[in-house]
Short mmCIF file of C-alpha atoms and ligand atoms in Angstrom, two decimals:
data_model
loop_
_atom_site.label_atom_id
_atom_site.label_comp_id
_atom_site.label_asym_id
_atom_site.label_seq_id
_atom_site.Cartn_x
_atom_site.Cartn_y
_atom_site.Cartn_z
CA UNK A 305 40.27 1.65 -43.51
CA UNK A 306 38.20 0.47 -40.57
CA UNK A 307 35.11 2.00 -39.02
CA UNK A 308 34.40 1.87 -35.30
CA UNK A 309 30.89 2.68 -34.14
CA UNK A 310 30.44 3.80 -30.54
CA UNK A 311 27.07 4.32 -28.88
CA UNK A 312 27.40 8.01 -27.97
CA UNK A 313 29.37 11.17 -28.79
CA UNK A 314 31.24 10.84 -25.50
CA UNK A 315 32.17 7.21 -26.16
CA UNK A 316 33.40 8.06 -29.68
CA UNK A 317 35.51 11.02 -28.51
CA UNK A 318 36.65 8.94 -25.53
CA UNK A 319 37.97 6.20 -27.80
CA UNK A 320 39.94 8.72 -29.87
CA UNK A 321 41.42 10.29 -26.73
CA UNK A 322 42.34 6.83 -25.42
CA UNK A 323 44.08 5.95 -28.68
CA UNK A 324 46.08 9.19 -28.59
CA UNK A 325 47.03 8.62 -24.95
CA UNK A 326 48.07 5.03 -25.70
CA UNK A 327 50.20 6.28 -28.62
CA UNK A 328 52.00 8.77 -26.36
CA UNK A 329 52.54 6.21 -23.59
CA UNK A 330 54.10 3.90 -26.16
CA UNK A 331 56.20 6.66 -27.73
CA UNK A 332 56.55 9.83 -25.60
CA UNK A 333 58.14 11.60 -28.59
CA UNK A 334 55.08 11.05 -30.78
CA UNK A 335 54.54 13.54 -33.64
CA UNK A 336 50.80 14.28 -33.69
CA UNK A 337 48.75 16.05 -36.33
CA UNK A 338 45.99 18.03 -34.64
CA UNK A 339 42.61 19.14 -35.98
CA UNK A 340 40.23 21.85 -34.80
CA UNK A 341 36.42 22.18 -34.96
CA UNK A 342 33.68 21.50 -32.45
CA UNK A 343 33.97 17.72 -32.69
CA UNK A 344 37.57 17.80 -31.46
CA UNK A 345 36.81 19.94 -28.39
CA UNK A 346 35.76 16.84 -26.44
CA UNK A 347 38.96 15.01 -27.37
CA UNK A 348 41.14 17.88 -26.10
CA UNK A 349 39.12 18.11 -22.89
CA UNK A 350 39.64 14.39 -22.28
CA UNK A 351 43.38 14.60 -22.99
CA UNK A 352 43.70 17.51 -20.56
CA UNK A 353 41.87 15.40 -17.96
CA UNK A 354 44.21 12.49 -18.67
CA UNK A 355 47.15 14.85 -18.12
CA UNK A 356 45.79 16.14 -14.81
CA UNK A 357 44.44 12.94 -13.35
CA UNK A 358 46.70 10.26 -14.78
CA UNK A 359 49.87 12.26 -15.42
CA UNK A 360 49.93 11.78 -19.17
CA UNK A 361 52.84 13.96 -20.24
CA UNK A 362 53.04 15.85 -23.53
CA UNK A 363 56.47 17.28 -22.70
CA UNK A 364 58.25 15.50 -25.54
CA UNK A 365 55.42 15.44 -28.05
CA UNK A 366 55.55 17.53 -31.23
CA UNK A 367 52.33 18.72 -32.86
CA UNK A 368 51.41 20.04 -36.30
CA UNK A 369 47.93 21.42 -36.83
CA UNK A 370 46.19 20.78 -40.11
CA UNK A 371 45.26 24.31 -40.98
CA UNK A 372 45.01 27.99 -40.10
CA UNK A 373 42.98 30.93 -41.43
CA UNK A 374 44.78 33.67 -43.34
CA UNK A 375 44.33 37.35 -42.70
CA UNK A 376 43.20 37.28 -39.07
CA UNK A 377 45.21 39.63 -36.83
CA UNK A 378 47.93 38.14 -34.64
CA UNK A 379 46.43 37.05 -31.32
CA UNK A 380 42.87 37.01 -32.67
CA UNK A 381 40.66 34.64 -30.64
CA UNK A 382 39.37 33.22 -33.93
CA UNK A 383 42.76 31.87 -34.96
CA UNK A 384 43.14 28.10 -34.70
CA UNK A 385 46.32 28.89 -32.73
CA UNK A 386 44.07 30.52 -30.10
CA UNK A 387 41.68 27.55 -30.15
CA UNK A 388 44.59 25.19 -29.48
CA UNK A 389 46.10 27.45 -26.83
CA UNK A 390 42.83 27.73 -24.94
CA UNK A 391 41.72 24.11 -25.15
CA UNK A 392 44.97 22.21 -25.06
CA UNK A 393 48.41 23.84 -25.24
CA UNK A 394 47.76 26.18 -22.31
CA UNK A 395 46.42 23.39 -20.13
CA UNK A 396 49.12 20.77 -20.51
CA UNK A 397 52.89 20.48 -20.15
CA UNK A 398 53.48 20.62 -23.89
CA UNK A 399 56.58 22.57 -24.95
CA UNK A 400 55.31 25.67 -26.84
CA UNK A 401 58.30 25.45 -29.22
CA UNK A 402 57.08 22.01 -30.30
CA UNK A 403 53.59 23.18 -31.32
CA UNK A 404 53.29 24.12 -34.96
CA UNK A 405 50.49 25.71 -36.93
CA UNK A 406 50.85 27.39 -40.31
CA UNK A 407 51.25 31.16 -39.97
CA UNK A 408 48.32 32.71 -41.84
CA UNK A 409 49.95 36.13 -41.42
CA UNK A 410 53.26 35.27 -43.05
CA UNK A 411 54.32 37.87 -45.60
CA UNK A 412 54.98 35.17 -48.19
CA UNK A 413 52.24 32.57 -47.76
CA UNK A 414 53.63 30.19 -50.41
CA UNK A 415 57.01 30.19 -48.67
CA UNK A 416 55.25 29.55 -45.36
CA UNK A 417 53.46 26.52 -46.88
CA UNK A 418 56.71 25.08 -48.25
CA UNK A 419 58.35 25.72 -44.90
CA UNK A 420 55.55 23.91 -43.05
CA UNK A 421 56.06 20.82 -45.19
CA UNK A 422 59.77 21.00 -44.48
CA UNK A 423 59.22 21.29 -40.74
CA UNK A 424 57.02 18.17 -40.81
CA UNK A 425 59.72 16.29 -42.73
CA UNK A 426 62.42 17.47 -40.29
CA UNK A 427 60.32 16.20 -37.37
CA UNK A 428 60.37 12.77 -39.00
CA UNK A 429 56.84 12.92 -40.42
CA UNK A 430 53.50 12.69 -38.59
CA UNK A 431 52.95 9.51 -36.56
CA UNK A 432 49.31 10.05 -35.73
CA UNK A 433 46.99 12.43 -37.57
CA UNK A 434 43.65 13.43 -36.02
CA UNK A 435 40.90 14.52 -38.39
CA UNK A 436 37.37 15.82 -38.31
CA UNK A 437 35.23 16.07 -41.42
CA UNK A 438 33.53 19.16 -42.82
CA UNK A 439 30.05 19.35 -44.33
CA UNK A 440 31.58 19.19 -47.84
CA UNK A 441 33.65 16.17 -46.88
CA UNK A 442 36.85 18.12 -46.42
CA UNK A 443 39.74 17.08 -44.21
CA UNK A 444 41.73 20.08 -43.05
CA UNK A 445 40.51 22.73 -45.49
CA UNK A 446 40.84 20.52 -48.55
CA UNK A 447 37.76 21.78 -50.28
CA UNK A 448 36.07 20.02 -53.24
CA UNK A 449 38.46 19.29 -56.12
CA UNK A 450 41.53 19.42 -53.89
CA UNK A 451 44.10 17.28 -55.68
CA UNK A 452 44.52 13.92 -54.00
CA UNK A 453 48.30 14.51 -54.07
CA UNK A 454 48.13 18.13 -52.87
CA UNK A 455 50.62 19.47 -50.31
CA UNK A 456 50.33 22.34 -47.82
CA UNK A 457 49.02 25.39 -49.64
CA UNK A 458 46.56 28.29 -49.52
CA UNK A 459 43.01 27.24 -50.31
CA UNK A 460 39.87 29.33 -50.93
CA UNK A 461 37.02 28.21 -48.67
CA UNK A 462 33.76 26.99 -50.21
CA UNK A 463 30.48 28.78 -49.39
CA UNK A 464 29.31 25.69 -47.44
CA UNK A 465 32.45 25.69 -45.29
CA UNK A 466 32.13 29.42 -44.65
CA UNK A 467 28.51 28.85 -43.56
CA UNK A 468 29.48 25.84 -41.41
CA UNK A 469 32.25 27.75 -39.63
CA UNK A 470 30.24 30.96 -39.13
CA UNK A 471 29.16 29.70 -35.69
CA UNK A 472 32.67 30.34 -34.39
CA UNK A 473 32.40 33.94 -35.67
CA UNK A 474 29.20 34.82 -33.78
CA UNK A 475 27.08 33.38 -36.59
CA UNK A 476 28.30 36.09 -38.99
CA UNK A 477 29.49 34.43 -42.22
CA UNK A 478 30.94 37.72 -43.48
CA UNK A 479 33.53 37.54 -40.68
CA UNK A 480 34.83 34.10 -41.73
CA UNK A 481 38.12 34.45 -43.62
CA UNK A 482 37.89 33.49 -47.30
CA UNK A 483 41.17 31.62 -47.41
CA UNK A 484 43.22 29.32 -45.22
CA UNK A 485 46.51 27.47 -45.24
CA UNK A 486 45.92 23.73 -45.08
CA UNK A 487 47.99 20.58 -45.21
CA UNK A 488 47.27 18.90 -48.54
CA UNK A 489 45.52 15.59 -49.01
CA UNK A 490 48.90 14.13 -49.95
CA UNK A 491 50.44 15.54 -46.74
CA UNK A 492 47.71 13.86 -44.68
CA UNK A 493 48.07 10.57 -46.55
CA UNK A 494 51.80 10.55 -45.67
CA UNK A 495 51.07 10.29 -41.93
CA UNK A 496 51.62 6.84 -40.42
CA UNK A 497 48.24 6.53 -38.79
CA UNK A 498 45.01 8.45 -39.23
CA UNK A 499 42.10 8.76 -36.79
CA UNK A 500 39.01 10.52 -38.12
CA UNK A 501 36.27 11.40 -35.64
CA UNK A 502 32.74 12.30 -36.76
CA UNK A 503 29.68 12.59 -34.54
CA UNK A 504 26.05 13.61 -34.87
CA UNK A 505 23.32 13.09 -37.45
CA UNK A 506 24.57 16.05 -39.54
CA UNK A 507 27.62 14.00 -40.48
CA UNK A 508 25.81 10.75 -41.39
CA UNK A 509 25.48 11.39 -45.10
CA UNK A 510 28.97 12.74 -45.73
CA UNK A 511 30.52 9.91 -43.68
CA UNK A 512 28.69 7.31 -45.79
CA UNK A 513 29.95 9.00 -48.98
CA UNK A 514 33.52 9.35 -47.73
CA UNK A 515 33.78 5.80 -46.37
CA UNK A 516 31.65 3.70 -48.73
CA UNK A 517 31.48 5.88 -51.84
CA UNK A 518 34.05 6.20 -54.61
CA UNK A 519 37.40 7.93 -54.05
CA UNK A 520 36.93 11.40 -55.48
CA UNK A 521 38.59 14.79 -55.14
CA UNK A 522 35.06 16.16 -54.67
CA UNK A 523 35.13 14.65 -51.16
CA UNK A 524 38.69 14.84 -49.90
CA UNK A 525 37.97 12.51 -46.94
CA UNK A 526 37.29 9.70 -49.45
CA UNK A 527 41.06 9.75 -50.20
CA UNK A 528 41.53 8.12 -46.77
CA UNK A 529 40.41 4.87 -48.42
CA UNK A 530 43.93 4.92 -49.91
CA UNK A 531 45.59 5.16 -46.49
CA UNK A 532 47.05 1.91 -45.14
CA UNK A 533 46.13 2.63 -41.51
CA UNK A 534 43.06 4.77 -41.15
CA UNK A 535 40.41 4.35 -38.44
CA UNK A 536 37.13 6.23 -38.69
CA UNK A 537 35.42 6.58 -35.30
CA UNK A 538 31.73 7.52 -35.35
CA UNK A 539 28.85 7.60 -32.92
CA UNK A 540 25.54 5.88 -33.76
CA UNK A 541 24.07 9.07 -35.23
CA UNK A 542 26.96 9.62 -37.66
CA UNK A 543 26.97 5.90 -38.54
CA UNK A 544 23.29 5.86 -39.52
CA UNK A 545 23.79 5.87 -43.32
CA UNK A 546 26.57 3.27 -43.49
CA UNK A 547 25.51 0.03 -45.21
CA UNK A 548 28.08 -2.33 -43.61
CA UNK A 549 27.45 -1.51 -39.95
CA UNK A 550 27.12 -5.15 -38.97
CA UNK A 551 30.63 -5.91 -40.26
CA UNK A 552 32.16 -2.83 -38.59
CA UNK A 553 30.62 -3.81 -35.26
CA UNK A 554 31.93 -7.35 -35.62
CA UNK A 555 35.47 -6.01 -36.08
CA UNK A 556 35.35 -3.92 -32.90
CA UNK A 557 33.86 -6.75 -30.87
CA UNK A 558 36.17 -9.50 -32.12
CA UNK A 559 39.50 -8.22 -33.38
CA UNK A 560 42.22 -8.55 -30.69
CA UNK A 561 43.57 -4.99 -31.09
CA UNK A 562 40.21 -3.61 -29.89
CA UNK A 563 39.88 -5.85 -26.82
CA UNK A 564 41.47 -3.27 -24.52
CA UNK A 565 38.95 -0.63 -25.61
CA UNK A 566 35.66 -2.52 -25.11
C1 GLP B 923 36.88 23.03 -39.89
C2 GLP B 923 38.28 22.47 -39.89
C3 GLP B 923 38.29 20.99 -40.19
C4 GLP B 923 37.26 20.28 -39.32
C5 GLP B 923 35.89 20.83 -39.59
C6 GLP B 923 34.80 20.10 -38.83
O1 GLP B 923 36.42 23.27 -41.17
N1 GLP B 923 39.15 23.12 -40.83
O2 GLP B 923 39.57 20.46 -39.96
O3 GLP B 923 37.28 18.90 -39.59
O4 GLP B 923 35.94 22.19 -39.22
O5 GLP B 923 34.16 20.93 -37.92
P1 GLP B 923 33.21 20.46 -36.77
O6 GLP B 923 33.94 19.47 -35.96
O7 GLP B 923 32.93 21.72 -36.02
O8 GLP B 923 32.01 19.87 -37.43
#
């Protein structure tokens, strides 16, 4: 794992967007794992800008989102499918047939989960997985005690996650679905490269635990310490509780792979 600290929210999101764009320019058929949440909105906006102003094409890209709520009506604006459509799919040249999210309305949810895993395998696996981090330290909706080898499945949301996500439901926690389909921690760990983005002071404590604390199923993001190629990008506010900041800064300033992104 490596940690990159950028001065502002915009610089942190900008670096993630640049890394995604570079990945697509290198391999136009990239298989990307997408994440939702407020943090990612900036990244999608920057990728849309890159598409419009610098002709970055998503035409051959395949995407798999991490998670989707269950039980929301088809077409609901609160679905992660709608979030993706509004902020990214609908604004780029991506092929709709190549955009996958779990179907939280499937009649047989377990079959849908197994099918999702199979679709990822058939696509050749995920090349680049984007992640945010929840207040409980979840990645996707891998709530506390999610098995570190878990695969795509239905998960009950924790009270903290329901409270955190209530903002997207007009602040009304009772409207937040109680369950979601999520890629498992094991599914995420199978991707070839992981980029986790966290910004703002609210994330400082959980980032320190996930990055510098012990690997524990209580904080599913800590499992990323097991991943061979994981980069955690944070702004100064989210970096505040990390103890090895000096070392992380040295890496970004001196390691050749980061030269192009200074
Ligand atoms: C939701 C998503 C997570 C995301 C998290 C962070 O819970 N399921 O994948 O990482 O939100 O949200 P935010 O970026 O709004 O803090």
